[in-house]
Short mmCIF file of C-alpha atoms in Angstrom, two decimals:
data_model
loop_
_atom_site.label_atom_id
_atom_site.label_comp_id
_atom_site.label_asym_id
_atom_site.label_seq_id
_atom_site.Cartn_x
_atom_site.Cartn_y
_atom_site.Cartn_z
CA MET A 959 110.82 122.95 188.66
CA ALA A 960 111.99 120.58 191.35
CA VAL A 961 111.57 121.81 194.88
CA SER A 962 115.04 120.58 195.82
CA ASN A 963 116.59 123.26 193.59
CA LEU A 964 115.02 126.06 195.57
CA THR A 965 116.56 127.88 198.47
CA ASP A 966 114.77 127.76 201.79
CA HIS A 967 114.34 131.50 201.38
CA ALA A 968 112.10 131.09 198.38
CA LEU A 969 110.15 128.32 200.08
CA SER A 970 109.36 130.20 203.23
CA PRO A 971 109.23 133.94 202.68
CA GLY A 972 110.17 135.91 205.78
CA THR A 973 113.05 133.70 206.81
CA LEU A 974 116.60 134.51 205.86
CA PRO A 975 118.52 132.68 203.15
CA HIS A 976 121.24 130.35 204.40
CA SER A 977 124.07 132.75 203.51
CA GLU A 978 122.46 135.55 205.50
CA ARG A 979 121.97 133.30 208.51
CA VAL A 980 125.66 132.42 208.41
CA LEU A 981 126.65 136.06 208.17
CA ARG A 982 124.22 137.09 210.88
CA LYS A 983 125.63 134.57 213.29
CA ALA A 984 129.22 135.58 212.52
CA PHE A 985 128.32 139.24 212.96
CA LEU A 986 126.46 138.76 216.24
CA ASP A 987 129.33 136.65 217.59
CA GLN A 988 131.66 139.57 216.96
CA VAL A 989 129.20 142.01 218.48
CA ASP A 990 129.37 139.88 221.64
CA ASP A 991 133.04 140.78 222.03
CA ILE A 992 132.31 144.50 222.06
CA PRO A 993 131.58 145.95 225.50
CA GLY A 994 128.13 147.49 225.06
CA GLY A 995 127.73 145.70 221.73
CA GLU A 996 124.20 144.57 222.65
CA LYS A 997 123.01 148.18 222.44
CA LEU A 998 122.84 147.60 218.70
CA ARG A 999 119.22 146.58 219.20
CA LYS A 1000 118.36 150.00 220.62
CA CYS A 1001 118.91 151.92 217.38
CA ILE A 1002 116.11 154.43 216.80
CA GLN A 1003 117.30 155.29 213.28
CA CYS A 1004 117.73 158.95 214.19
CA GLY A 1005 120.68 159.48 211.85
CA THR A 1006 122.93 161.24 214.36
CA CYS A 1007 125.72 158.89 213.27
CA THR A 1008 125.37 159.85 209.62
CA GLY A 1009 125.08 163.53 210.44
CA SER A 1010 128.20 163.39 212.63
CA CYS A 1011 130.35 161.42 210.22
CA PRO A 1012 132.97 163.54 208.43
CA LEU A 1013 133.06 160.98 205.62
CA SER A 1014 129.41 160.01 205.17
CA TYR A 1015 129.27 162.18 202.05
CA THR A 1016 131.59 159.70 200.35
CA MET A 1017 129.75 156.56 201.48
CA ASP A 1018 127.32 154.51 199.44
CA VAL A 1019 125.49 153.27 202.56
CA SER A 1020 125.19 155.76 205.41
CA PRO A 1021 126.07 154.57 208.94
CA ARG A 1022 122.39 154.73 209.91
CA GLU A 1023 121.48 152.62 206.91
CA VAL A 1024 124.13 150.07 207.89
CA ILE A 1025 122.04 149.25 210.94
CA ALA A 1026 118.82 149.37 208.94
CA ARG A 1027 120.18 146.86 206.44
CA PHE A 1028 121.44 144.58 209.18
CA ARG A 1029 117.94 144.58 210.66
CA ALA A 1030 116.40 143.91 207.28
CA GLY A 1031 118.61 140.84 206.95
CA ASP A 1032 120.97 142.15 204.30
CA ILE A 1033 124.46 141.90 205.71
CA GLU A 1034 125.88 140.71 202.44
CA SER A 1035 125.28 144.07 200.77
CA LEU A 1036 127.15 145.71 203.65
CA LEU A 1037 130.14 143.48 203.06
CA ARG A 1038 130.15 144.70 199.48
CA SER A 1039 129.68 148.36 200.38
CA ARG A 1040 132.27 151.12 200.16
CA THR A 1041 131.16 152.38 203.57
CA ILE A 1042 133.00 149.84 205.71
CA TRP A 1043 136.27 150.83 204.01
CA THR A 1044 135.65 154.54 204.13
CA CYS A 1045 135.34 154.81 207.91
CA ALA A 1046 138.42 156.57 209.28
CA SER A 1047 137.72 155.38 212.85
CA CYS A 1048 137.22 158.87 214.26
CA TYR A 1049 134.49 157.54 216.59
CA ASN A 1050 132.30 160.65 216.30
CA CYS A 1051 129.22 158.48 215.63
CA THR A 1052 130.01 156.23 218.60
CA VAL A 1053 130.43 159.13 220.99
CA ARG A 1054 127.30 160.94 219.85
CA CYS A 1055 124.89 158.01 219.42
CA PRO A 1056 122.01 158.63 221.86
CA ALA A 1057 121.50 154.88 222.21
CA GLY A 1058 125.19 154.23 222.94
CA ILE A 1059 125.72 152.00 219.91
CA LYS A 1060 129.36 151.24 219.13
CA ILE A 1061 129.07 151.99 215.45
CA THR A 1062 132.81 152.19 214.74
CA ASP A 1063 133.34 148.75 216.26
CA LEU A 1064 130.42 147.36 214.25
CA LEU A 1065 132.09 148.63 211.09
CA TYR A 1066 135.34 146.93 212.15
CA ALA A 1067 133.43 143.67 212.53
CA LEU A 1068 131.93 144.06 209.05
CA LYS A 1069 135.35 144.88 207.60
CA ARG A 1070 136.80 141.70 209.09
CA MET A 1071 133.88 139.67 207.78
CA SER A 1072 134.30 141.10 204.31
CA MET A 1073 137.95 140.05 204.36
CA ASP A 1074 137.11 136.63 205.81
CA GLN A 1075 134.64 136.07 202.99
CA GLY A 1076 136.99 137.43 200.36
CA ILE A 1077 134.39 140.00 199.35
CA TYR A 1078 136.22 143.11 198.17
CA PRO A 1079 137.60 144.25 194.84
CA LYS A 1080 141.03 142.90 193.95
CA ARG A 1081 143.84 145.37 194.73
CA PHE A 1082 141.38 147.33 196.82
CA PRO A 1083 143.49 150.06 198.51
CA VAL A 1084 142.13 149.83 202.07
CA TYR A 1085 142.44 146.07 202.15
CA VAL A 1086 145.95 146.18 200.69
CA PHE A 1087 146.92 148.86 203.18
CA SER A 1088 145.73 146.82 206.17
CA GLU A 1089 147.24 143.65 204.82
CA SER A 1090 150.60 145.34 204.11
CA PHE A 1091 150.58 146.82 207.60
CA VAL A 1092 149.99 143.40 209.11
CA LYS A 1093 152.90 142.03 207.04
CA MET A 1094 155.26 144.70 208.40
CA VAL A 1095 154.24 144.05 211.99
CA LYS A 1096 154.60 140.28 211.61
CA ARG A 1097 158.00 140.62 210.03
CA TYR A 1098 159.58 143.32 212.17
CA GLY A 1099 157.31 143.79 215.18
CA ARG A 1100 156.94 147.43 214.28
CA ASN A 1101 155.61 149.32 211.32
CA TRP A 1102 158.26 150.23 208.77
CA GLU A 1103 156.72 153.10 206.83
CA VAL A 1104 158.98 152.87 203.76
CA GLY A 1105 158.27 149.17 203.35
CA LEU A 1106 154.58 149.70 203.97
CA MET A 1107 154.26 152.40 201.33
CA GLU A 1108 156.34 150.52 198.79
CA ARG A 1109 154.29 147.34 199.22
CA PHE A 1110 151.05 149.30 199.20
CA GLN A 1111 151.84 151.10 195.93
CA ARG A 1112 153.01 147.89 194.30
CA ARG A 1113 150.04 145.83 195.36
CA THR A 1114 147.28 148.28 194.48
CA THR A 1115 148.09 148.24 190.80
CA THR A 1116 149.92 146.36 188.05
CA PRO A 1117 153.71 145.89 188.42
CA VAL A 1118 154.69 148.55 185.86
CA LEU A 1119 152.17 151.10 187.08
CA GLY A 1120 153.17 150.18 190.63
CA LEU A 1121 156.74 151.22 189.95
CA PHE A 1122 155.42 154.48 188.53
CA LYS A 1123 153.14 155.01 191.53
CA SER A 1124 156.00 154.28 193.94
CA MET A 1125 157.97 156.97 192.08
CA SER A 1126 155.17 159.47 192.66
CA MET A 1127 155.84 159.10 196.39
CA LEU A 1128 159.43 160.28 195.91
CA PRO A 1129 158.86 164.05 196.44
CA ILE A 1130 157.34 163.47 199.89
CA PHE A 1131 159.93 160.80 200.62
CA PHE A 1132 162.84 163.17 199.89
CA LYS A 1133 161.18 165.97 201.84
CA LEU A 1134 160.98 163.70 204.86
CA PHE A 1135 164.40 162.20 204.26
CA ARG A 1136 166.09 165.61 204.17
CA ARG A 1137 164.52 166.39 207.53
CA GLY A 1138 165.64 163.13 209.10
CA ARG A 1139 162.16 161.67 209.33
CA VAL A 1140 162.63 158.43 207.39
CA ASN A 1141 164.02 155.08 208.47
CA ILE A 1142 165.60 153.72 205.32
CA PHE A 1143 166.07 150.33 206.94
CA PRO A 1144 163.56 148.43 209.06
CA LYS A 1145 164.22 147.87 212.73
CA LYS A 1146 163.33 144.45 214.07
CA ILE A 1147 162.34 144.13 217.72
CA LYS A 1148 164.43 141.76 219.84
CA GLY A 1149 161.44 139.72 220.92
CA ILE A 1150 160.19 139.08 217.39
CA ARG A 1151 160.07 135.35 218.10
CA ASP A 1152 157.92 135.93 221.16
CA LEU A 1153 155.64 138.17 219.16
CA LYS A 1154 155.32 135.54 216.45
CA ARG A 1155 154.42 132.95 219.09
CA ILE A 1156 151.74 135.28 220.47
CA ILE A 1157 150.33 135.90 217.00
CA GLU A 1158 150.33 132.19 216.13
CA LYS A 1159 148.56 131.27 219.34
CA ALA A 1160 146.00 134.06 218.97
CA GLU A 1161 145.34 133.08 215.36
CA GLN A 1162 144.41 129.58 216.50
CA MET A 1163 141.80 131.09 218.79
CA GLU A 1164 140.21 133.27 216.13
CA ARG A 1165 136.67 132.07 215.41
CA PRO A 1166 136.37 129.66 212.49
CA VAL A 1167 134.93 131.25 209.38
CA GLU A 1168 132.09 129.66 207.49
CA ARG A 1169 132.29 130.76 203.89
CA ILE A 1170 129.09 131.72 202.17
CA GLU A 1171 128.47 130.89 198.55
CA GLU A 1172 128.29 133.63 196.00
CA LYS A 1173 124.75 134.81 195.45
CA ARG A 1174 123.66 133.44 192.09
CA PRO A 1175 120.98 135.50 190.39
CA THR A 1176 118.00 133.49 189.26
CA ARG A 1177 115.43 134.28 186.65
CA VAL A 1178 112.80 132.28 188.47
CA VAL A 1179 110.75 134.50 190.72
CA GLY A 1180 107.33 134.65 192.34
CA TYR A 1181 104.86 131.75 192.08
CA GLU A 1182 106.90 130.20 189.32
CA ALA A 1183 109.61 129.59 191.87
CA ILE A 1184 107.46 127.43 194.08
CA GLY A 1185 106.18 125.50 191.13
CA SER A 1186 102.52 126.43 191.08
CA MET B 1081 156.44 160.81 239.27
CA ASP B 1082 157.31 157.95 236.93
CA TYR B 1083 155.63 156.65 233.82
CA ALA B 1084 156.10 153.82 231.35
CA TYR B 1085 156.58 155.31 227.89
CA TYR B 1086 155.16 153.82 224.71
CA PRO B 1087 156.55 155.88 221.79
CA GLY B 1088 154.92 153.94 218.94
CA CYS B 1089 156.24 153.39 215.42
CA SER B 1090 155.61 156.90 214.06
CA LEU B 1091 157.69 158.51 216.79
CA GLU B 1092 160.72 156.63 215.49
CA SER B 1093 160.45 158.09 212.00
CA THR B 1094 158.01 160.70 210.69
CA GLY B 1095 157.10 161.85 214.19
CA VAL B 1096 160.64 161.93 215.60
CA SER B 1097 160.25 165.53 216.77
CA TYR B 1098 157.29 164.50 218.93
CA HIS B 1099 159.50 161.90 220.62
CA LYS B 1100 162.33 164.39 221.18
CA SER B 1101 160.05 167.10 222.55
CA ILE B 1102 158.20 164.77 224.91
CA VAL B 1103 161.44 163.49 226.38
CA GLU B 1104 162.68 167.09 226.80
CA VAL B 1105 159.47 168.36 228.34
CA PHE B 1106 159.13 165.50 230.80
CA ARG B 1107 162.75 165.99 231.84
CA ALA B 1108 162.27 169.75 232.26
CA LEU B 1109 159.20 169.13 234.41
CA GLY B 1110 160.98 166.52 236.53
CA LEU B 1111 158.85 163.58 235.42
CA GLY B 1112 160.40 160.14 234.84
CA LEU B 1113 159.75 158.54 231.46
CA HIS B 1114 160.79 154.87 231.05
CA GLU B 1115 160.50 153.43 227.57
CA ILE B 1116 158.71 150.08 227.51
CA GLU B 1117 161.40 147.50 226.78
CA ASP B 1118 161.32 146.14 223.26
CA TRP B 1119 157.76 147.37 222.64
CA ASN B 1120 156.00 146.32 219.46
CA CYS B 1121 153.49 148.02 217.18
CA CYS B 1122 150.11 148.58 218.85
CA GLY B 1123 148.41 147.21 215.74
CA ALA B 1124 146.63 150.47 214.98
CA THR B 1125 143.34 150.50 213.12
CA ALA B 1126 144.83 148.44 210.31
CA TYR B 1127 145.34 145.30 212.37
CA MET B 1128 141.97 145.74 214.05
CA SER B 1129 140.25 145.43 210.71
CA VAL B 1130 142.02 142.18 209.83
CA LYS B 1131 142.08 139.92 212.89
CA GLU B 1132 140.32 140.55 216.15
CA THR B 1133 141.99 138.32 218.73
CA VAL B 1134 145.44 138.83 217.23
CA SER B 1135 145.10 142.60 217.24
CA PHE B 1136 144.23 142.57 220.95
CA ALA B 1137 147.00 140.08 221.70
CA ILE B 1138 149.83 142.06 220.10
CA SER B 1139 148.62 145.23 221.74
CA ALA B 1140 148.43 143.41 225.08
CA ARG B 1141 152.10 142.38 224.86
CA ASN B 1142 153.01 146.03 225.44
CA LEU B 1143 150.64 146.31 228.39
CA ALA B 1144 152.14 143.16 229.91
CA ILE B 1145 155.73 144.35 229.56
CA ALA B 1146 154.87 147.76 231.01
CA GLU B 1147 153.22 146.02 233.95
CA ARG B 1148 156.31 143.88 234.51
CA MET B 1149 158.49 147.01 234.52
CA GLY B 1150 156.35 148.47 237.27
CA LYS B 1151 156.98 152.11 236.40
CA GLY B 1152 153.36 153.15 236.64
CA ASP B 1153 150.84 154.29 234.04
CA ILE B 1154 151.60 154.06 230.35
CA VAL B 1155 152.07 157.31 228.45
CA ALA B 1156 151.23 156.95 224.75
CA PRO B 1157 151.66 160.19 222.77
CA CYS B 1158 150.30 158.99 219.43
CA SER B 1159 146.51 159.28 219.49
CA ALA B 1160 146.09 156.05 217.57
CA CYS B 1161 148.40 154.09 219.90
CA TYR B 1162 146.73 155.70 222.89
CA LEU B 1163 143.31 154.68 221.64
CA VAL B 1164 144.30 151.15 220.66
CA LEU B 1165 146.15 150.41 223.91
CA ALA B 1166 143.42 151.95 226.08
CA LYS B 1167 140.72 150.17 224.12
CA THR B 1168 142.54 146.85 224.40
CA ARG B 1169 142.82 147.26 228.15
CA ARG B 1170 139.13 148.15 228.49
CA PHE B 1171 137.93 145.31 226.24
CA LEU B 1172 140.07 142.82 228.16
CA MET B 1173 138.76 144.08 231.49
CA GLU B 1174 135.13 143.93 230.39
CA ARG B 1175 135.19 140.78 228.27
CA PRO B 1176 136.57 137.81 230.27
CA GLU B 1177 136.28 135.39 227.31
CA LEU B 1178 138.45 137.66 225.21
CA LYS B 1179 140.85 138.10 228.12
CA SER B 1180 141.31 134.35 228.53
CA LYS B 1181 142.12 133.98 224.82
CA VAL B 1182 144.64 136.82 225.01
CA ASP B 1183 146.11 135.42 228.24
CA GLU B 1184 146.72 132.13 226.53
CA ALA B 1185 148.43 133.87 223.61
CA LEU B 1186 150.60 135.95 225.96
CA ALA B 1187 151.54 132.83 227.91
CA ALA B 1188 153.19 131.55 224.72
CA ALA B 1189 155.76 134.28 225.31
CA GLY B 1190 155.85 133.83 229.08
CA LEU B 1191 153.87 136.99 229.80
CA THR B 1192 150.97 137.66 232.13
CA LEU B 1193 148.58 140.58 232.24
CA LYS B 1194 146.54 141.98 235.09
CA CYS B 1195 145.61 145.25 233.34
CA LYS B 1196 147.05 147.25 236.22
CA CYS B 1197 148.61 150.11 234.27
CA ALA B 1198 146.24 152.70 232.86
CA VAL B 1199 146.95 154.01 229.37
CA ARG B 1200 147.12 157.79 229.21
CA HIS B 1201 147.85 160.55 226.78
CA PRO B 1202 150.71 162.90 227.75
CA LEU B 1203 148.48 165.98 227.47
CA GLU B 1204 146.13 164.50 230.04
CA VAL B 1205 149.04 163.40 232.24
CA LEU B 1206 150.51 166.89 232.31
CA VAL B 1207 147.20 168.65 232.82
CA SER B 1208 145.85 166.31 235.52
CA ASP B 1209 148.95 165.09 237.36
CA LEU B 1210 150.87 168.36 237.38
CA GLY B 1211 148.20 170.92 236.61
CA ILE B 1212 148.34 173.89 234.26
CA GLU B 1213 149.27 176.35 237.02
CA ALA B 1214 152.21 174.25 238.21
CA ILE B 1215 153.47 173.93 234.64
CA ALA B 1216 153.08 177.67 233.99
CA ALA B 1217 155.00 178.36 237.23
CA LYS B 1218 157.97 176.47 235.78
CA ALA B 1219 157.94 178.43 232.51
CA LYS B 1220 161.05 180.47 231.78
CA ARG B 1221 159.72 182.22 228.69
CA ARG B 1222 156.39 183.60 227.50
CA LEU B 1223 154.79 182.62 224.20
CA THR B 1224 153.64 186.22 223.66
CA GLY B 1225 152.38 186.95 220.15
CA HIS B 1226 151.99 183.27 219.23
CA ARG B 1227 148.55 182.39 217.96
CA TYR B 1228 148.04 178.64 218.10
CA ALA B 1229 145.07 176.81 216.64
CA CYS B 1230 144.84 173.87 219.05
CA TYR B 1231 143.90 170.78 217.09
CA TYR B 1232 143.00 167.72 219.17
CA GLY B 1233 141.98 165.45 216.33
CA CYS B 1234 139.60 162.62 216.94
CA GLN B 1235 141.03 159.55 218.56
CA MET B 1236 142.47 161.21 221.64
CA VAL B 1237 139.32 162.87 222.91
CA ARG B 1238 136.66 160.50 221.77
CA PRO B 1239 135.99 156.94 222.77
CA GLU B 1240 138.04 156.28 225.90
CA ARG B 1241 136.78 157.85 229.08
CA TYR B 1242 140.19 158.13 230.73
CA PHE B 1243 140.44 161.62 229.33
CA GLU B 1244 137.86 163.59 231.26
CA GLU B 1245 137.55 166.29 228.68
CA ASP B 1246 134.62 167.62 226.74
CA ARG B 1247 134.59 165.41 223.68
CA GLU B 1248 132.95 168.02 221.51
CA PHE B 1249 134.98 171.02 222.62
CA PRO B 1250 138.04 170.11 224.67
CA MET B 1251 139.99 172.99 226.19
CA ALA B 1252 143.00 171.41 227.96
CA MET B 1253 145.51 172.35 225.29
CA ASP B 1254 144.00 175.83 224.73
CA ASP B 1255 144.16 176.53 228.47
CA LEU B 1256 147.73 175.26 228.68
CA MET B 1257 148.90 177.45 225.78
CA ALA B 1258 147.05 180.46 227.17
CA ALA B 1259 148.69 179.96 230.57
CA LEU B 1260 152.06 180.02 228.81
CA GLY B 1261 151.27 183.40 227.27
CA ALA B 1262 149.99 182.43 223.82
CA GLU B 1263 147.05 184.32 222.36
CA GLU B 1264 143.85 182.30 222.26
CA VAL B 1265 142.50 181.28 218.87
CA GLU B 1266 139.01 179.93 218.54
CA PHE B 1267 139.32 176.87 216.32
CA PRO B 1268 135.90 175.29 215.83
CA LEU B 1269 137.26 172.31 213.87
CA LYS B 1270 139.47 171.26 216.77
CA VAL B 1271 138.11 167.71 216.97
CA ARG B 1272 137.30 167.12 213.33
CA CYS B 1273 139.00 164.10 211.79
CA CYS B 1274 142.11 164.65 209.59
CA GLY B 1275 141.31 161.53 207.58
CA ALA B 1276 144.21 159.48 208.98
CA SER B 1277 145.15 156.72 206.54
CA GLN B 1278 142.53 157.93 204.05
CA MET B 1279 145.31 160.19 202.81
CA VAL B 1280 146.97 157.06 201.47
CA THR B 1281 144.01 154.91 200.50
CA ASN B 1282 141.61 157.59 199.31
CA GLU B 1283 143.66 160.71 198.74
CA GLU B 1284 140.99 163.07 197.39
CA VAL B 1285 138.91 162.58 200.53
CA GLY B 1286 141.95 163.03 202.78
CA LEU B 1287 142.90 166.24 200.98
CA ASP B 1288 139.34 167.57 201.39
CA LEU B 1289 139.37 167.03 205.13
CA VAL B 1290 142.80 168.55 205.65
CA GLN B 1291 142.02 171.49 203.40
CA SER B 1292 139.04 172.46 205.54
CA LEU B 1293 141.27 172.35 208.65
CA LEU B 1294 144.00 174.48 207.06
CA GLU B 1295 141.48 176.99 205.71
CA CYS B 1296 139.87 177.31 209.11
CA ALA B 1297 143.22 177.88 210.85
CA HIS B 1298 144.12 180.58 208.31
CA ALA B 1299 140.72 182.25 208.59
CA ARG B 1300 141.13 182.43 212.36
CA GLY B 1301 144.53 184.09 212.00
CA ALA B 1302 146.55 181.31 213.59
CA SER B 1303 150.34 181.49 213.40
CA ALA B 1304 150.66 177.72 213.77
CA ILE B 1305 148.54 174.63 214.32
CA VAL B 1306 149.37 172.63 217.42
CA THR B 1307 148.61 168.90 217.38
CA THR B 1308 148.74 165.92 219.73
CA CYS B 1309 149.14 163.12 217.19
CA PRO B 1310 151.85 162.18 214.64
CA MET B 1311 149.26 161.13 212.07
CA CYS B 1312 147.47 164.50 212.25
CA GLN B 1313 150.79 166.33 212.16
CA TYR B 1314 151.89 164.38 209.09
CA ASN B 1315 148.65 164.89 207.19
CA LEU B 1316 148.42 168.56 208.07
CA GLU B 1317 152.03 169.41 207.25
CA LEU B 1318 153.16 167.23 204.36
CA TYR B 1319 150.32 167.93 201.95
CA GLN B 1320 150.33 171.72 202.22
CA ASP B 1321 151.96 172.20 198.78
CA LYS B 1322 149.38 170.00 197.11
CA ILE B 1323 146.45 171.52 198.99
CA SER B 1324 147.60 175.08 198.35
CA SER B 1325 147.73 174.45 194.62
CA ARG B 1326 144.35 172.70 194.53
CA ALA B 1327 142.76 175.45 196.66
CA GLY B 1328 144.38 178.18 194.58
CA LYS B 1329 145.68 180.01 197.65
CA ASP B 1330 148.63 179.76 199.99
CA LEU B 1331 147.60 177.56 202.90
CA HIS B 1332 151.07 176.97 204.34
CA ILE B 1333 151.27 177.10 208.12
CA PRO B 1334 153.67 175.47 210.61
CA VAL B 1335 152.22 172.39 212.31
CA LEU B 1336 153.74 171.65 215.71
CA TYR B 1337 153.32 169.13 218.49
CA PHE B 1338 151.94 170.62 221.70
CA THR B 1339 155.13 169.58 223.48
CA GLN B 1340 157.17 171.93 221.26
CA PRO B 1341 155.71 175.32 222.27
CA LEU B 1342 155.51 173.93 225.81
CA GLY B 1343 159.21 173.04 225.60
CA LEU B 1344 160.07 176.50 224.25
CA ALA B 1345 158.26 178.06 227.19
CA LEU B 1346 160.14 175.79 229.59
CA GLY B 1347 163.38 177.08 228.10
CA CYS B 1348 164.37 173.96 226.15
CA ASP B 1349 166.62 174.24 223.11
CA PRO B 1350 164.67 174.36 219.79
CA GLN B 1351 166.97 171.70 218.29
CA ALA B 1352 166.39 169.42 221.24
CA LEU B 1353 162.65 169.85 220.66
CA GLY B 1354 163.12 168.63 217.10
CA LEU B 1355 161.96 171.81 215.35
CA GLN B 1356 164.55 171.21 212.61
CA HIS B 1357 162.58 168.15 211.44
CA HIS B 1358 159.60 170.16 210.23
CA THR B 1359 159.12 170.87 206.53
CA VAL B 1360 157.18 174.09 207.17
CA PRO B 1361 159.44 175.57 209.83
CA LEU B 1362 158.47 177.95 212.56
CA PRO B 1363 159.91 181.38 211.55
CA GLN B 1364 163.16 182.27 213.32
CA GLU B 1365 161.63 185.32 215.00
CA ALA B 1366 159.06 183.05 216.62
CA LEU B 1367 161.88 181.41 218.56
CA ILE B 1368 162.87 184.70 220.21
CA LEU B 1369 160.78 184.75 223.34
CA GLU B 1370 160.70 187.14 226.25
CA GLU B 1371 161.96 185.85 229.57
CA VAL B 1372 159.46 185.49 232.38
#
């Protein structure tokens, strides 16, 4: 097998594959923006974060293991994990961490990276929710709950099922409506143009994203891979 | 004393009674509340997980307008708004590179930001600026016989240090209610997360979390749960039918905003406090209170 077909990972064990290096750099750049972000390196793997998390029982990778995997050079598996989407941002881990690690903010960074890379299941509820929320804010300047829920239900499933799912929201909708707690129509802020200008400008200053290639499984392993 | 007021999107719709009761309570206590002109959504956790610089920039627009108004600190009643605005301010103060990006974005709308106005939660404002004793001295009625489980939720007490409370076991709201004559209820889950948007994106998990809170409040003999956040209030109140049937027992309980019992004690009208907006109403007899 020609050497040129091999990844640098296979050639020099111990170094990270190209995709991981890209992800690592993107991740550490984001960590730089977090006040106290550098404390990430002080993790003692005590598991206080996992023990404090009200949702860790539903996660596939515990918050402690998130840091362990980052250290082991496996960010890609984190971007594919359920964990980053399960976090409810209650900050219990962040407040209790004896090393002062900003775990919630790290999970935000991973969530953004997963979206940047397009790594998440299609119609994935948390992504659709965030994306629908962003749409509402861009359009009106404020969140319009009715529009958000309608879009969310529609986008998380097929059109027909979506209609059905939207219908299932009706009991709560009427309950709220009867009590005067629903805005049937959206309310646009006066300065929506200003807000759009701010968003446009800020978007230009977002860091460029380098896309990684999909990991392709190979049958060639071990010594065979380096052609001996 | 004057404050800039950031209601946030929920207080215009599902949390309208929180808005009404805050306005009433601040008026009754002689505090000025000036709504931030043409405020926009804080971005919440949803925006934060999509775009970093943009989420800080849209949040910062509110801080900049409040600063221009010059009415003092910003009062943000929704825990999520409070957290996002306070976090934005802290990040911008501690990360100059981020601040310069956000400044440039704000300049596109002719705004500048010096991060002068602190972002504060109304509970903290009342407890620190006025003090519990001063508030109790203004009470016209006693909340005798009311047993409130004080639920702080997560985002208000946790990451931002502006609220000098015990993060694990805050007492500000308990002390305030007790000073107004309510019976104390020990509520050990007072800072446990309600699940927030998980109720939408991952309903089973959301229902689990809320069920444990409702069960705890019932077990402790609470007559109502008192909250500080529209998201908590929504999750705790609107799913009670569903949770009762899945738990196989009646877990219905009124869920109020802390400004509502406070308003009742200050002699405000129940309608003005927005009690009619609740789907699990406070029983009529609970509104009959003895005069001080």
